[in-house]
Short mmCIF file of C-alpha atoms in Angstrom, two decimals:
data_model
loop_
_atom_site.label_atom_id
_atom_site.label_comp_id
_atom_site.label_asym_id
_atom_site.label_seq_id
_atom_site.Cartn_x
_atom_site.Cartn_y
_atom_site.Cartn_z
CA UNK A 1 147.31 338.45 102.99
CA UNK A 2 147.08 338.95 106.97
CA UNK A 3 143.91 340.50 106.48
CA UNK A 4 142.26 337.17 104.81
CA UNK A 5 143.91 335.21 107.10
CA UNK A 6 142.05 337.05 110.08
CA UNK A 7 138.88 336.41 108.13
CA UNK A 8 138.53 333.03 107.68
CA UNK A 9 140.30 332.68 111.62
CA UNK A 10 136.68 334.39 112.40
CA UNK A 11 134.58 332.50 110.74
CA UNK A 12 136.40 329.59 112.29
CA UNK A 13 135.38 331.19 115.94
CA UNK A 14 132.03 331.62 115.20
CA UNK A 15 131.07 328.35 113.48
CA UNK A 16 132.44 326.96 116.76
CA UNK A 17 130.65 329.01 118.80
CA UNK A 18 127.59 328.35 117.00
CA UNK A 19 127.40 324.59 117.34
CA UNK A 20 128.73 324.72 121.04
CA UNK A 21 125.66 326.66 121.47
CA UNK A 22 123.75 324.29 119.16
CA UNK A 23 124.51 321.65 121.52
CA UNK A 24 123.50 323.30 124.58
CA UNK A 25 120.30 323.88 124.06
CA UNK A 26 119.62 320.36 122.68
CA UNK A 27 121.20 318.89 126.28
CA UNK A 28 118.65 321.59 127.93
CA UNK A 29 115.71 320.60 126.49
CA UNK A 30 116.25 317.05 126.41
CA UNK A 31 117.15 317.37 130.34
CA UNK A 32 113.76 319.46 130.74
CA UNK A 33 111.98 317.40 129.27
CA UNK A 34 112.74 314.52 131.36
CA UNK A 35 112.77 316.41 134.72
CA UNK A 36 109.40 317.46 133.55
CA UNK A 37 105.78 315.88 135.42
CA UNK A 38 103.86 313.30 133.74
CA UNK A 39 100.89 314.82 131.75
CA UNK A 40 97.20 313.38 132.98
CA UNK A 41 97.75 310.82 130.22
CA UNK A 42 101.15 309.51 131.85
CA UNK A 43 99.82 309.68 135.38
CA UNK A 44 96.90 307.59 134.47
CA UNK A 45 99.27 304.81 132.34
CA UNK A 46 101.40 304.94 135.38
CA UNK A 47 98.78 304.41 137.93
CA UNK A 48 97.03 301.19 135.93
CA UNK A 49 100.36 299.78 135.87
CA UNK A 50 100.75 299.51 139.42
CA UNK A 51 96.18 299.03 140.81
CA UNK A 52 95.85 295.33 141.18
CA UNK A 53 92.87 294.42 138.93
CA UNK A 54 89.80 293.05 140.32
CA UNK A 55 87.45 290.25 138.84
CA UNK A 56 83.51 290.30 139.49
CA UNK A 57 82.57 287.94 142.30
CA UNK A 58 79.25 286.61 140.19
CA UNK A 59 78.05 287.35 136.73
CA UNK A 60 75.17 289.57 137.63
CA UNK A 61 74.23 292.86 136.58
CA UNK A 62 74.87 295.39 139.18
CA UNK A 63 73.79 298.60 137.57
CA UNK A 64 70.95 298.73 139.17
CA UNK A 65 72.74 297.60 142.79
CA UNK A 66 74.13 300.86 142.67
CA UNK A 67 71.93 303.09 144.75
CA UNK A 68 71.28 300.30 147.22
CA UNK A 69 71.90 300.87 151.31
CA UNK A 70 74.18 297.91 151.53
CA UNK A 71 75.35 297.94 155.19
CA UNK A 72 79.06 296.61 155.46
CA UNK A 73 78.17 293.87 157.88
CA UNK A 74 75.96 292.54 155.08
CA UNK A 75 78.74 292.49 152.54
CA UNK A 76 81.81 291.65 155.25
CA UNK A 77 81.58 287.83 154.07
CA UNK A 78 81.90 288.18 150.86
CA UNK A 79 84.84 290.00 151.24
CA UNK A 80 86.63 287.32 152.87
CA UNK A 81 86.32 289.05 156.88
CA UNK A 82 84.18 285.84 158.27
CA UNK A 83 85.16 282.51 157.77
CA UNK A 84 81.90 279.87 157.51
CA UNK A 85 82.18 276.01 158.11
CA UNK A 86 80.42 274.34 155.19
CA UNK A 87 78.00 271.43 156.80
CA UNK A 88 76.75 268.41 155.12
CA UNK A 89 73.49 266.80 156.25
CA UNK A 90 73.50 263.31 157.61
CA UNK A 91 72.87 260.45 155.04
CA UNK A 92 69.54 259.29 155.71
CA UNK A 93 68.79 256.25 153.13
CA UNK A 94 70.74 253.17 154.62
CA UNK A 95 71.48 250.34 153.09
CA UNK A 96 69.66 247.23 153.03
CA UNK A 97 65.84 247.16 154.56
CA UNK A 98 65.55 250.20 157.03
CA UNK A 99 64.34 248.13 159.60
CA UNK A 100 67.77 246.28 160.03
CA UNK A 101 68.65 249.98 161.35
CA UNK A 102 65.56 250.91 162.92
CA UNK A 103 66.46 249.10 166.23
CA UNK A 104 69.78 250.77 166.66
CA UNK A 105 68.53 254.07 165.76
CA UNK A 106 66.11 254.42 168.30
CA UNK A 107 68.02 252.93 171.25
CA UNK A 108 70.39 256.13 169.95
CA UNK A 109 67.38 258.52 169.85
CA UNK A 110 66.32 257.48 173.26
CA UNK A 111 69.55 258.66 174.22
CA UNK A 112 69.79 262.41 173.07
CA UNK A 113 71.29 260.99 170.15
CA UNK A 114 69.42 263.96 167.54
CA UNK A 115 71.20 262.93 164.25
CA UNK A 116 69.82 259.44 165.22
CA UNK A 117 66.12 260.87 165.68
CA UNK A 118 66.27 262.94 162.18
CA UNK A 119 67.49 259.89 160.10
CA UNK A 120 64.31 257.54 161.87
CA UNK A 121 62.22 260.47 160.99
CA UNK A 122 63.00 261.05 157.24
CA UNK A 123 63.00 257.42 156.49
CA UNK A 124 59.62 256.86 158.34
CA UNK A 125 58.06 259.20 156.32
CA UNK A 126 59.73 258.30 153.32
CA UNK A 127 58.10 254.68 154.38
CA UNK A 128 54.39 256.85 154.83
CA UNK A 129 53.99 256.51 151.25
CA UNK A 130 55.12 252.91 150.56
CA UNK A 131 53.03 249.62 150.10
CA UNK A 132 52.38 248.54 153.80
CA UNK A 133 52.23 244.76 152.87
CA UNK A 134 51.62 242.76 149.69
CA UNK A 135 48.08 243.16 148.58
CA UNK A 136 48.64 247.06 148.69
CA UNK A 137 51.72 246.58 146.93
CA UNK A 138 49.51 244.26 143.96
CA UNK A 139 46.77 247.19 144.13
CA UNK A 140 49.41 250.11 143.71
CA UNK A 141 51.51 248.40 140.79
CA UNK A 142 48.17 247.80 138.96
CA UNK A 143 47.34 251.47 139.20
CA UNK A 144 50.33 252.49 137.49
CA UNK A 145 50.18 250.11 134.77
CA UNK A 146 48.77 252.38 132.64
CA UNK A 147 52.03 254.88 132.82
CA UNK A 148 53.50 255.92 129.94
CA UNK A 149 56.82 254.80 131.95
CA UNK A 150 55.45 251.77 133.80
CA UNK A 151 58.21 249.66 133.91
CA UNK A 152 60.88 252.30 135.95
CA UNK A 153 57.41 253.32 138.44
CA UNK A 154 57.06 249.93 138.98
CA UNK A 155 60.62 249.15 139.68
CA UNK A 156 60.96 252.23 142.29
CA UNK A 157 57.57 251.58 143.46
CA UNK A 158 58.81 247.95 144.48
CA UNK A 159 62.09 248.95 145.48
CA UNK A 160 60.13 251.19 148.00
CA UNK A 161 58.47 248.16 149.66
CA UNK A 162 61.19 246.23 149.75
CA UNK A 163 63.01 249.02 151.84
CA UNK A 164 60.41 249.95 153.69
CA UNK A 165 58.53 246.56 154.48
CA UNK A 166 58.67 245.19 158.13
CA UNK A 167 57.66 249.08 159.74
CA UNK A 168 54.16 249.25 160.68
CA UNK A 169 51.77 251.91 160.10
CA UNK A 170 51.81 253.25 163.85
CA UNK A 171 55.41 253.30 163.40
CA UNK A 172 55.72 255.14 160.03
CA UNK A 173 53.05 257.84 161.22
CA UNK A 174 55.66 258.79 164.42
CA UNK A 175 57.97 259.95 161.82
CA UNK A 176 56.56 263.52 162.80
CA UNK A 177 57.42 263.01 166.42
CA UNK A 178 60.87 262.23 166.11
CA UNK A 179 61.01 265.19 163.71
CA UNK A 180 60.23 267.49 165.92
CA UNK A 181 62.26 266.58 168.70
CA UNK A 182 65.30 266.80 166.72
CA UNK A 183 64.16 270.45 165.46
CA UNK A 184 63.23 271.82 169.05
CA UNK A 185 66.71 270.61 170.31
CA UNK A 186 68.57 272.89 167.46
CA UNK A 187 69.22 270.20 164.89
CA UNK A 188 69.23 272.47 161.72
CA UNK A 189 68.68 269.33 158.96
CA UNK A 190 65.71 268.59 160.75
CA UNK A 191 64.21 272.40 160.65
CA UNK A 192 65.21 272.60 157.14
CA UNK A 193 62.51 269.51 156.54
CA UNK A 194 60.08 271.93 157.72
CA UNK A 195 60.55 273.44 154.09
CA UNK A 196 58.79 270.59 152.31
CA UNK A 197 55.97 269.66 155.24
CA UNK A 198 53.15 271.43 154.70
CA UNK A 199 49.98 272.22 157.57
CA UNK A 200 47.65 270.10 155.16
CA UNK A 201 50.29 266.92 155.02
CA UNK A 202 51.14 267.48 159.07
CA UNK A 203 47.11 267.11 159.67
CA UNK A 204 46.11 264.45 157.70
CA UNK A 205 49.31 262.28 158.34
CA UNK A 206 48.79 263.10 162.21
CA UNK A 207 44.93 262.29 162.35
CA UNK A 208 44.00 265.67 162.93
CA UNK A 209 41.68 265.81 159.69
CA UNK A 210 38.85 265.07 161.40
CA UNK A 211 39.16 267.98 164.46
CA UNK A 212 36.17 270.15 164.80
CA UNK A 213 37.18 273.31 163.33
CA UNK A 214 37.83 275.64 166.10
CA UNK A 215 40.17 273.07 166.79
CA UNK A 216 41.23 271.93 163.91
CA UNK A 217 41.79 275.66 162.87
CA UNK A 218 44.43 275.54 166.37
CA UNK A 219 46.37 272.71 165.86
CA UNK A 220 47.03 274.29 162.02
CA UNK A 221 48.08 277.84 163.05
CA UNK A 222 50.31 276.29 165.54
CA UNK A 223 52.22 274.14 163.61
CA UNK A 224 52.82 277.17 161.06
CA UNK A 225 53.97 279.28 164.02
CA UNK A 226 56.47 276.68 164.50
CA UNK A 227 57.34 275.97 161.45
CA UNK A 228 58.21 279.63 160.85
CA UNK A 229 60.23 279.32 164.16
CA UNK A 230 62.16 276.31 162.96
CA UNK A 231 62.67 278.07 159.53
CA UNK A 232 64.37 281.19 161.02
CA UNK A 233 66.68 279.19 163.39
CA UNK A 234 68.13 276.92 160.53
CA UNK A 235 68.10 279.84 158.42
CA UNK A 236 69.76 281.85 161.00
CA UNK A 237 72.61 279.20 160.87
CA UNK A 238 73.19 279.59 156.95
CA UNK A 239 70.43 277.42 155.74
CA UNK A 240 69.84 278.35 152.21
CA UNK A 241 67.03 276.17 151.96
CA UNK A 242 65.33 277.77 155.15
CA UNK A 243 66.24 281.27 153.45
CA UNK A 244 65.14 280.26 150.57
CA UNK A 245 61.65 279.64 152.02
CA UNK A 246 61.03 282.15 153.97
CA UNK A 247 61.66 284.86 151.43
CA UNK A 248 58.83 282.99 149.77
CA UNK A 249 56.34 282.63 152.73
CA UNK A 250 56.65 286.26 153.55
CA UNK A 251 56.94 287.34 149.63
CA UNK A 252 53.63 285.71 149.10
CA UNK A 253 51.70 285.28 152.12
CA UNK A 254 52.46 288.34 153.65
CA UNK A 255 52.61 287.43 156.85
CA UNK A 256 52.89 290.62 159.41
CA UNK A 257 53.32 294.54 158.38
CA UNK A 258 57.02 294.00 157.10
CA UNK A 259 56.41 291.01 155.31
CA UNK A 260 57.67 292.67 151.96
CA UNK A 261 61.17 294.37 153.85
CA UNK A 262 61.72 290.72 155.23
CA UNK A 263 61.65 289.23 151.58
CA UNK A 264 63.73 291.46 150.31
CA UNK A 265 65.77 290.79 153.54
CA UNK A 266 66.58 287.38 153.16
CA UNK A 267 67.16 287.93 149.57
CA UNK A 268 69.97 290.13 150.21
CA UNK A 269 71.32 287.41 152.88
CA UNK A 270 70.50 284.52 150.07
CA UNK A 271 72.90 286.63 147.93
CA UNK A 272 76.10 287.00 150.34
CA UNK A 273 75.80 283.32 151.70
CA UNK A 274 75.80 281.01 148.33
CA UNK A 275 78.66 280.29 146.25
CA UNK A 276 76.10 278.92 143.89
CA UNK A 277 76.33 281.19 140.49
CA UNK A 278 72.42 280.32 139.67
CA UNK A 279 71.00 280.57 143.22
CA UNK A 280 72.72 283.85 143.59
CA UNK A 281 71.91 285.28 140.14
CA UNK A 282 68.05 284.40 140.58
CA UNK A 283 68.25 286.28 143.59
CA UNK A 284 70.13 289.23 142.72
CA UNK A 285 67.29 289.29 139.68
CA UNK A 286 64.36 288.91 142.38
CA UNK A 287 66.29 292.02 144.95
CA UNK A 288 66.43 294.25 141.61
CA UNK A 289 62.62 293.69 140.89
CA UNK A 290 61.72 294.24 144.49
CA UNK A 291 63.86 297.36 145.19
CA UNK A 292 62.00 300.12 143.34
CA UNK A 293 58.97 298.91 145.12
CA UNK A 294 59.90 299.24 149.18
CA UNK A 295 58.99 302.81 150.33
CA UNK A 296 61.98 304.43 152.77
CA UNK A 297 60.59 303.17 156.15
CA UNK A 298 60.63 299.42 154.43
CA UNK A 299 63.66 299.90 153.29
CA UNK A 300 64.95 300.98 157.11
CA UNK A 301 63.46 297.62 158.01
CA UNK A 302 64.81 295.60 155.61
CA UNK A 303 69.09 296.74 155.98
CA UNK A 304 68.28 296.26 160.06
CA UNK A 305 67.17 293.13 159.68
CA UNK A 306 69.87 292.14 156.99
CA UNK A 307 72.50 293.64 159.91
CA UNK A 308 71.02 291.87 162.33
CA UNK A 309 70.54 288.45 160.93
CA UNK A 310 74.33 288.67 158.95
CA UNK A 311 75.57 289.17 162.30
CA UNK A 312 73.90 285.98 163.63
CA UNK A 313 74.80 284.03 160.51
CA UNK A 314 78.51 284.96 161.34
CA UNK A 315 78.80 284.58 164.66
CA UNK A 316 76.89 281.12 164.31
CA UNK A 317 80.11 280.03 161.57
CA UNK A 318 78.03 277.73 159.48
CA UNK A 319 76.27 277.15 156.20
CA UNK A 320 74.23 274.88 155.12
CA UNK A 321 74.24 274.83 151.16
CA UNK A 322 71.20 274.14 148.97
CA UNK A 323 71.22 270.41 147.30
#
């Protein structure tokens, strides 16, 4: 009878000792497995959790930016480093007829006043192309009779004189003068007009047409030399419209050995200035085409001059956005 009772005391022992045991090692590995380090997996979960996430600046494909020499004066900008006062261009189109203004504006202009000399100057040319009195008026709305749309050119066509009438033809053909003046004294709305004047439209409105040629040929390749001159100092000051065409006078007419690098120059610098999604896009499309085709010493050219000319545009604190 002892001798069973001693039995089954054993087997009481060792089932205890058994689940004791049992229980340690679940509380070991359940404690190793927590003091364990995070698998690739974990580290990478972990990590995302904490990376602030980033959106794309513009919708534009940038595969193909990838390989690109971007200098990080060209890109500082965009990251929020320089700070750019946004101009607006003076209002040129007054109300009533201009010539209730005209008098005022010039006794301005006459005194330094250069915002005074660019408004006299974009309405007088806007005036070059009106009716100069009545009869021309009668002759112009007959022409355009025939339109498809006759009654809204006829309306604008009148509304034209009526603005316009009272200015002389002397005085609409100084429109260039005052032009000029306010572009040689730094006024950057009257460079950008430079965009839309053209060597043919400066010599005929000017009475040049009829220079011999040797002359003629003179008076034209100077007023391109400034008009490139004006061009780079309003695009210098975050004109897009003066970058704008630029990258097409040296894109297409070549002008110098570095013509190309300068394109795709002031492309690059088209791209960091605009907050315009379709301006920026159409550029970032044009700087993708042209990339493939500069050779290393272009290329060179083209991120000095994108240094150099970012560092002007900053330091000048100004852009000029495109209409």
């Amino acid at each position: 009878m002892k001798n069973n009772n001693m039995h089954k005391l054993g087997w009481v022992y060792l089932s205890i000792f058994l689940i004791v045991s049992l229980m340690l090692c679940t509380v070991g590995y359940f404690y190793n497995k927590a003091s364990a380090p995070p698998t690739s997996a974990e580290q990478t979960s972990n990590y995302l959790t904490v990376l602030p996430q980033k959106t794309p600046e513009k919708a534009v494909n940038t595969d193909l930016l990838t390989n690109k020499k971007v200098t990080n004066s060209a890109l500082s900008s965009r990251e929020g480093k320089y700070q750019r006062v946004i101009m607006t261009r003076p209002q040129w189109k007054l109300q009533g007829e201009f010539r209730e203004h005209f008098k005022r504006l010039q006794a301005a202009a006459n005194d330094g006043d250069n915002e005074a000399k660019y408004i006299i100057a974009t309405n007088l040319r806007y005036c070059l192309s009106a009716p100069i009195d009545d009869n021309a008026l009668q002759a112009e709305l007959e022409q355009i009779s025939q339109y498809s749309d006759v009654g809204e050119a006829a309306d604008r066509k009148i509304e034209k004189f009526d603005y316009c009438k009272g200015i002389n033809s002397i005085e609409r053909h100084q429109f260039y003068a005052y032009l000029e003046d306010a572009a040689k004294n730094g006024f950057v709305a009257a460079q950008e007009s430079f965009v839309n004047l053209t060597a043919e439209f400066f010599m005929k409105s000017q009475g040049f047409s009829t220079l011999k040629r040797a002359e003629f040929i003179k008076k034209r390749d100077n007023f391109n030399k400034q008009k490139i001159v004006f061009l780079e100092y309003a695009a210098q000051h975050g004109s897009e419209k003066a970058l704008i065409s630029l990258s097409n006078v040296y894109y297409s007419q070549q002008l110098g050995e570095k013509s190309f690098a300068k394109s795709y120059a002031l492309n690059r610098l088209i791209m960091e200035i605009t907050d315009n999604n379709d301006i920026y896009n159409r550029y970032a499309w044009f700087e993708q085409r042209q990339y493939p085709q500069l050779s290393e010493s272009e290329l060179a050219s083209a991120n000095e001059i994108i240094e150099q000319w970012s560092a002007i545009i900053n330091k000048n604190g100004t852009v000029y956005p495109h209409d």
